[in-house]
Short mmCIF file of C-alpha atoms in Angstrom, two decimals:
data_model
loop_
_atom_site.label_atom_id
_atom_site.label_comp_id
_atom_site.label_asym_id
_atom_site.label_seq_id
_atom_site.Cartn_x
_atom_site.Cartn_y
_atom_site.Cartn_z
CA MET A 1 99.36 128.91 3.76
CA GLU A 2 100.47 130.41 6.98
CA GLY A 3 101.64 128.89 10.05
CA ILE A 4 103.60 128.93 13.37
CA ASP A 5 107.20 127.90 13.83
CA ARG A 6 108.34 125.37 11.40
CA SER A 7 110.42 123.64 14.01
CA ARG A 8 111.82 126.97 14.87
CA ARG A 9 108.21 128.04 14.87
CA ARG A 10 107.24 126.40 18.06
CA PHE A 11 103.92 126.87 19.54
CA LEU A 12 103.95 130.55 18.62
CA GLY A 13 107.04 131.02 17.20
CA LEU A 14 108.72 132.84 14.22
CA THR A 15 110.49 130.43 11.79
CA ALA A 16 110.92 127.01 10.48
CA ALA A 17 111.54 123.33 11.05
CA VAL A 18 114.91 123.80 9.79
CA ALA A 19 114.96 120.09 9.15
CA GLY A 20 117.16 120.77 6.14
CA LEU A 21 119.15 123.91 6.91
CA ALA A 22 122.64 123.55 8.40
CA LEU A 23 125.51 126.02 8.29
CA LEU A 24 128.77 124.75 7.03
CA PRO A 25 131.40 126.84 8.63
CA SER A 26 135.14 127.03 8.04
CA ALA A 27 137.05 125.81 11.10
CA ALA A 28 140.33 126.97 9.49
CA ALA A 29 139.13 130.58 9.34
CA ALA A 30 137.88 130.45 12.93
CA ARG A 31 141.32 129.52 14.03
CA ALA A 32 142.92 132.26 11.96
CA GLY A 33 140.86 134.68 13.95
CA LEU A 34 139.18 136.18 11.10
CA LEU A 35 135.68 134.46 11.53
CA HIS A 36 133.48 135.68 14.51
CA GLY A 37 130.26 134.42 15.54
CA TRP A 38 127.45 134.32 18.09
CA ARG A 39 124.79 131.72 18.77
CA GLY A 40 121.60 132.23 20.68
CA THR A 41 117.83 132.69 20.04
CA ALA A 42 115.53 135.34 18.30
CA LEU A 43 112.00 135.24 18.74
CA GLY A 44 112.25 131.92 20.37
CA ALA A 45 114.27 130.34 17.49
CA ASP A 46 117.74 129.25 17.20
CA ALA A 47 119.84 132.03 15.73
CA CYS A 48 123.47 132.70 14.86
CA LEU A 49 125.72 135.37 13.23
CA ARG A 50 129.02 134.77 11.48
CA LEU A 51 131.02 137.71 10.31
CA VAL A 52 134.44 138.02 8.81
CA HIS A 53 136.52 140.73 10.29
CA PRO A 54 140.38 141.28 11.28
CA ASP A 55 139.63 142.95 14.58
CA ALA A 56 138.00 140.88 17.37
CA ALA A 57 137.13 143.91 19.42
CA GLU A 58 135.25 145.58 16.51
CA ALA A 59 133.54 142.32 15.61
CA ARG A 60 132.24 142.11 19.24
CA ARG A 61 130.93 145.78 19.02
CA LEU A 62 129.10 144.79 15.69
CA ILE A 63 127.63 141.63 17.25
CA GLY A 64 126.24 143.72 20.08
CA LEU A 65 124.73 146.20 17.74
CA CYS A 66 122.96 143.35 15.97
CA LEU A 67 121.75 142.02 19.27
CA ALA A 68 120.26 145.26 20.20
CA GLU A 69 118.50 145.48 16.87
CA VAL A 70 117.09 141.85 17.34
CA ALA A 71 115.77 142.96 20.90
CA ARG A 72 114.14 146.05 19.31
CA LEU A 73 112.38 143.96 16.60
CA GLU A 74 111.16 141.40 19.22
CA ARG A 75 109.39 144.24 20.91
CA VAL A 76 107.69 144.76 17.51
CA PHE A 77 106.91 141.19 16.27
CA SER A 78 106.90 138.77 19.18
CA LEU A 79 103.74 136.93 20.18
CA HIS A 80 105.16 135.88 23.48
CA ARG A 81 105.65 139.45 25.02
CA ALA A 82 102.60 141.06 26.36
CA ASP A 83 104.00 144.48 25.57
CA SER A 84 104.90 143.79 21.79
CA ALA A 85 103.24 145.97 19.18
CA LEU A 86 101.67 142.74 17.56
CA VAL A 87 100.14 141.66 20.68
CA ARG A 88 98.77 144.84 21.50
CA LEU A 89 97.28 144.87 17.91
CA ASN A 90 95.82 141.53 18.35
CA ARG A 91 94.33 142.37 21.77
CA ASP A 92 92.84 145.86 20.79
CA GLY A 93 92.02 145.35 17.08
CA ARG A 94 93.80 148.50 16.20
CA LEU A 95 97.05 150.19 16.72
CA ASP A 96 97.20 153.94 16.12
CA ASP A 97 100.84 154.29 17.09
CA ALA A 98 102.08 151.32 14.95
CA PRO A 99 105.95 151.07 14.59
CA ALA A 100 107.34 151.62 11.24
CA ASP A 101 108.61 148.06 11.05
CA LEU A 102 105.23 146.57 11.79
CA VAL A 103 103.46 148.78 9.10
CA ARG A 104 106.10 147.96 6.58
CA LEU A 105 106.16 144.21 7.18
CA MET A 106 102.36 143.89 7.43
CA ALA A 107 102.07 145.69 4.08
CA GLU A 108 104.65 143.42 2.59
CA ALA A 109 102.65 140.27 3.98
CA ALA A 110 99.61 141.66 2.39
CA ALA A 111 101.39 141.89 -0.89
CA PHE A 112 102.45 138.29 -0.62
CA ALA A 113 98.83 137.27 0.19
CA ARG A 114 97.44 138.99 -3.06
CA ALA A 115 100.28 137.41 -4.97
CA SER A 116 99.65 133.93 -3.65
CA GLY A 117 95.77 134.16 -3.97
CA GLY A 118 95.43 134.07 -0.11
CA ARG A 119 97.70 130.89 0.43
CA PHE A 120 99.80 133.19 2.65
CA ASP A 121 97.57 135.02 4.95
CA MET A 122 98.85 136.81 8.21
CA THR A 123 95.21 136.70 9.61
CA VAL A 124 95.20 132.94 10.10
CA GLN A 125 96.15 133.28 13.80
CA PRO A 126 92.68 132.62 15.12
CA LEU A 127 92.51 129.14 13.30
CA TRP A 128 96.03 128.30 14.65
CA ALA A 129 94.97 129.19 18.20
CA LEU A 130 91.74 127.03 17.67
CA HIS A 131 93.74 123.88 16.57
CA ALA A 132 96.24 124.34 19.45
CA GLY A 133 93.54 125.00 21.95
CA HIS A 134 91.66 121.88 20.85
CA PHE A 135 94.71 119.52 20.97
CA ALA A 136 95.83 120.97 24.39
CA GLN A 137 92.60 119.66 25.98
CA ALA A 138 92.56 116.16 27.53
CA GLY A 139 90.65 113.72 25.67
CA ALA A 140 90.59 115.90 22.45
CA ASP A 141 88.71 114.41 19.45
CA PRO A 142 91.59 113.21 17.33
CA ALA A 143 89.68 114.27 14.31
CA GLY A 144 90.36 117.83 15.28
CA PRO A 145 88.07 120.84 15.90
CA ALA A 146 84.53 120.41 15.00
CA PRO A 147 83.72 121.43 11.37
CA ALA A 148 81.23 124.02 12.55
CA ARG A 149 83.73 125.50 14.92
CA ILE A 150 86.40 125.75 12.14
CA GLU A 151 83.93 127.59 9.75
CA ALA A 152 83.00 130.07 12.49
CA VAL A 153 86.60 130.92 13.06
CA ARG A 154 87.43 130.99 9.44
CA ARG A 155 85.17 133.84 9.14
CA LEU A 156 87.64 135.97 11.17
CA VAL A 157 90.34 135.29 8.47
CA GLY A 158 91.00 137.42 5.43
CA PHE A 159 93.98 139.80 4.98
CA GLN A 160 91.80 142.12 2.82
CA ALA A 161 90.07 143.07 6.15
CA VAL A 162 93.36 144.50 7.42
CA GLU A 163 93.56 148.27 7.21
CA ILE A 164 97.18 149.53 6.79
CA GLY A 165 98.20 153.22 6.83
CA ALA A 166 100.91 155.58 7.97
CA GLY A 167 101.43 154.67 11.54
CA ARG A 168 98.29 152.91 11.87
CA ILE A 169 96.94 149.47 11.56
CA ALA A 170 93.31 148.05 12.19
CA PHE A 171 91.22 145.04 11.86
CA ALA A 172 87.82 145.51 10.02
CA ARG A 173 86.27 142.53 11.86
CA PRO A 174 86.11 141.97 15.74
CA GLY A 175 88.18 139.12 16.73
CA MET A 176 90.63 139.09 14.02
CA GLN A 177 94.33 138.46 14.90
CA ALA A 178 97.43 138.41 12.92
CA THR A 179 100.56 136.30 12.91
CA LEU A 180 103.74 137.21 11.13
CA ASN A 181 105.36 133.95 11.68
CA GLY A 182 105.72 132.96 8.07
CA ILE A 183 107.74 136.23 7.27
CA ALA A 184 109.14 138.08 10.37
CA GLN A 185 112.37 136.01 10.96
CA GLY A 186 113.21 136.59 7.36
CA TYR A 187 112.70 140.15 7.76
CA ILE A 188 114.82 140.39 10.91
CA THR A 189 117.56 138.52 9.12
CA ASP A 190 117.37 141.23 6.35
CA ARG A 191 117.55 143.94 8.85
CA ILE A 192 120.67 142.60 10.44
CA VAL A 193 122.37 142.21 7.07
CA GLU A 194 121.50 145.95 6.21
CA LEU A 195 122.66 147.01 9.56
CA LEU A 196 126.08 145.24 9.14
CA ARG A 197 126.48 146.68 5.52
CA GLN A 198 125.87 150.13 6.82
CA GLU A 199 128.67 149.51 9.25
CA GLY A 200 130.94 148.59 6.35
CA LEU A 201 130.78 144.81 6.71
CA ASP A 202 130.56 142.89 3.49
CA ASP A 203 131.22 139.29 4.45
CA VAL A 204 128.50 137.92 6.81
CA LEU A 205 126.26 134.98 7.32
CA VAL A 206 123.17 135.73 9.24
CA ASP A 207 120.47 133.45 10.58
CA MET A 208 117.73 134.88 12.50
CA GLY A 209 115.42 132.00 12.02
CA GLU A 210 116.05 132.29 8.15
CA ILE A 211 119.49 132.64 6.45
CA ARG A 212 121.05 135.30 4.24
CA ALA A 213 124.67 135.64 3.17
CA GLN A 214 126.72 138.49 1.92
CA GLY A 215 130.11 138.29 0.47
CA ARG A 216 132.26 135.43 1.16
CA ARG A 217 134.08 133.19 3.79
CA PRO A 218 137.62 134.15 4.80
CA ASP A 219 139.09 131.51 2.32
CA GLY A 220 137.36 133.35 -0.53
CA ARG A 221 134.66 130.60 -1.01
CA PRO A 222 130.91 131.23 -0.99
CA TRP A 223 129.01 130.50 2.26
CA GLN A 224 127.28 127.22 2.12
CA VAL A 225 123.93 125.98 3.42
CA GLY A 226 123.12 122.39 3.44
CA LEU A 227 119.47 121.21 2.21
CA ASP A 228 119.00 117.84 3.64
CA ASP A 229 115.78 117.33 1.80
CA ALA A 230 116.77 118.53 -1.47
CA GLY A 231 118.60 115.49 -2.82
CA ALA A 232 121.44 116.03 -5.13
CA ASN A 233 120.63 119.66 -5.22
CA GLY A 234 122.19 120.78 -2.03
CA PRO A 235 124.26 122.12 -0.41
CA LEU A 236 123.51 125.65 -1.82
CA ALA A 237 126.47 128.41 -2.33
CA LEU A 238 125.09 131.66 -1.10
CA THR A 239 126.48 135.01 -2.10
CA GLY A 240 124.21 137.90 -1.75
CA ALA A 241 121.29 135.60 -1.32
CA ALA A 242 119.00 133.90 1.24
CA VAL A 243 117.32 130.64 1.93
CA ALA A 244 114.31 129.57 3.95
CA THR A 245 112.72 126.31 4.67
CA SER A 246 109.10 125.23 5.65
CA ALA A 247 108.26 121.87 6.93
CA ALA A 248 104.87 120.46 7.16
CA THR A 249 105.54 118.55 10.33
CA GLY A 250 107.97 120.86 11.76
CA THR A 251 105.43 121.55 14.51
CA VAL A 252 102.30 119.50 14.91
CA PHE A 253 99.35 119.97 16.98
CA ASP A 254 98.52 116.41 17.80
CA MET A 255 100.52 113.61 19.42
CA ALA A 256 99.93 111.38 16.39
CA GLY A 257 101.48 113.85 14.08
CA ARG A 258 98.53 114.17 11.69
CA PHE A 259 97.90 117.90 12.06
CA GLY A 260 100.80 120.14 11.00
CA HIS A 261 100.97 123.80 11.87
CA LEU A 262 100.84 125.04 8.29
CA ILE A 263 96.99 125.97 7.94
CA ASP A 264 95.18 126.56 4.64
CA PRO A 265 93.17 129.62 5.08
CA ALA A 266 90.45 128.38 2.44
CA THR A 267 89.65 125.46 4.52
CA GLY A 268 90.68 126.27 8.05
CA ARG A 269 92.56 122.96 8.35
CA PRO A 270 96.12 122.16 8.13
CA GLY A 271 96.99 121.61 4.56
CA ALA A 272 100.55 121.39 3.41
CA LEU A 273 101.00 119.49 0.16
CA TRP A 274 104.72 119.10 0.42
CA ARG A 275 106.99 117.53 3.25
CA THR A 276 109.37 120.48 2.92
CA VAL A 277 109.76 123.41 0.83
CA SER A 278 113.08 125.44 0.58
CA VAL A 279 113.38 128.74 -1.34
CA GLY A 280 116.47 130.64 -2.27
CA ALA A 281 115.94 134.30 -3.06
CA PRO A 282 117.46 137.53 -3.03
CA THR A 283 116.18 138.44 0.42
CA ALA A 284 115.23 136.43 3.42
CA THR A 285 111.91 138.08 3.69
CA THR A 286 110.95 136.85 0.23
CA ALA A 287 112.53 133.38 0.90
CA ASP A 288 110.49 133.07 4.18
CA ALA A 289 107.04 134.08 2.80
CA LEU A 290 107.42 132.03 -0.47
CA SER A 291 108.47 128.76 1.46
CA THR A 292 105.32 129.26 3.62
CA ALA A 293 102.90 130.05 0.70
CA LEU A 294 104.42 127.23 -1.61
CA SER A 295 103.75 124.59 1.13
CA GLY A 296 100.01 124.46 0.08
CA MET A 297 100.43 124.93 -3.55
CA PRO A 298 100.39 122.13 -6.31
CA GLY A 299 103.35 122.30 -8.78
CA GLU A 300 101.87 124.48 -11.57
CA ALA A 301 100.40 127.03 -9.10
CA ALA A 302 103.68 127.15 -7.31
CA ALA A 303 105.69 127.67 -10.50
CA ALA A 304 103.31 130.58 -11.51
CA LEU A 305 103.78 132.21 -8.17
CA LEU A 306 107.66 131.67 -8.18
CA SER A 307 107.80 133.37 -11.69
CA ARG A 308 106.67 136.49 -10.26
CA TYR A 309 109.81 136.92 -8.12
CA PRO A 310 113.13 137.19 -10.07
CA GLY A 311 116.02 135.33 -8.96
CA THR A 312 114.18 132.76 -6.84
CA THR A 313 114.44 128.79 -6.72
CA ALA A 314 112.24 126.51 -4.93
CA PHE A 315 112.95 122.90 -3.80
CA LEU A 316 109.60 120.96 -3.24
CA THR A 317 110.02 117.57 -1.57
CA GLY A 318 106.91 115.30 -1.52
CA ALA A 319 106.05 112.57 1.13
CA ASP A 320 107.81 110.08 -1.23
CA GLY A 321 111.12 112.00 -0.69
CA ARG A 322 111.19 113.22 -4.44
CA THR A 323 112.16 116.74 -5.12
CA THR A 324 110.73 119.12 -7.73
CA VAL A 325 113.04 122.08 -8.58
CA LEU A 326 111.47 125.28 -9.89
CA GLY A 327 112.85 128.50 -10.91
CA MET A 328 116.50 129.42 -11.56
CA ALA A 329 118.06 125.94 -10.61
CA ALA A 330 115.63 124.32 -12.83
CA GLY A 331 116.49 126.58 -15.82
CA GLY A 332 113.34 128.61 -15.28
#
């Protein structure tokens, strides 16, 4: 299952309806001058940084480095910018000067696609565009695009038809397009954490659409993230870990809210089986991709996929509000 913005993934966006993800900061630490932060947007989504540092000027410098890196990665992954590498790939069907970050992330996306049996598929963009375009029309059929049209567009979908090489990416079928909305904000979060660690900073909380924590808060306690839809299982204490949430109705195509943005590549139609899926994992890239893939998978299949990724936990909340826990938190 791949999709666009899950509430952060607005009509093109990169990341999720974070109905469920709330940062729990330490006001005392902020008053003590140890906790420094920034809030803004990254790839159209709400974003923030929190870092622990005794020197305010140095903290500002580090935040500036992070924002420059986010801007650089937006020029790679954005679907809004006409000059981004991903937009150029979708327009031309190939990219012979592909940035290393795009090659790396598309290779990782292909690996998640294989592991999930195609539930996560970066080439689902034409189907998303079909549904968005259909419901943007006045008097659109509330039943959605015509089945024949869906089937025609579905033939453009298939991660196996993406050729990824050193500095080169190409689509094997004319008309194919890719979206990295189910993984890119996790990837950007990881890159920012890596940048700060290279600068010698160990205590940070980074949210570039998905959340990852390193070290601890100034008071020595773990960073915490609230999971509103995980019942008694939240909040999560994060130390050297990440969390991502995917919500079926974080973004919807139609006014009635029947057609969510998470599309099943096998049917060409929206097909989330869970109201929300939250995943804890060692990296934000993994958490992001798995939260998207698991949204369309029944319990047994979800457990099988999660078992392939050590150190992961999933909270699957159904329409009835009941939450199933898989992985480490369930004793798996």
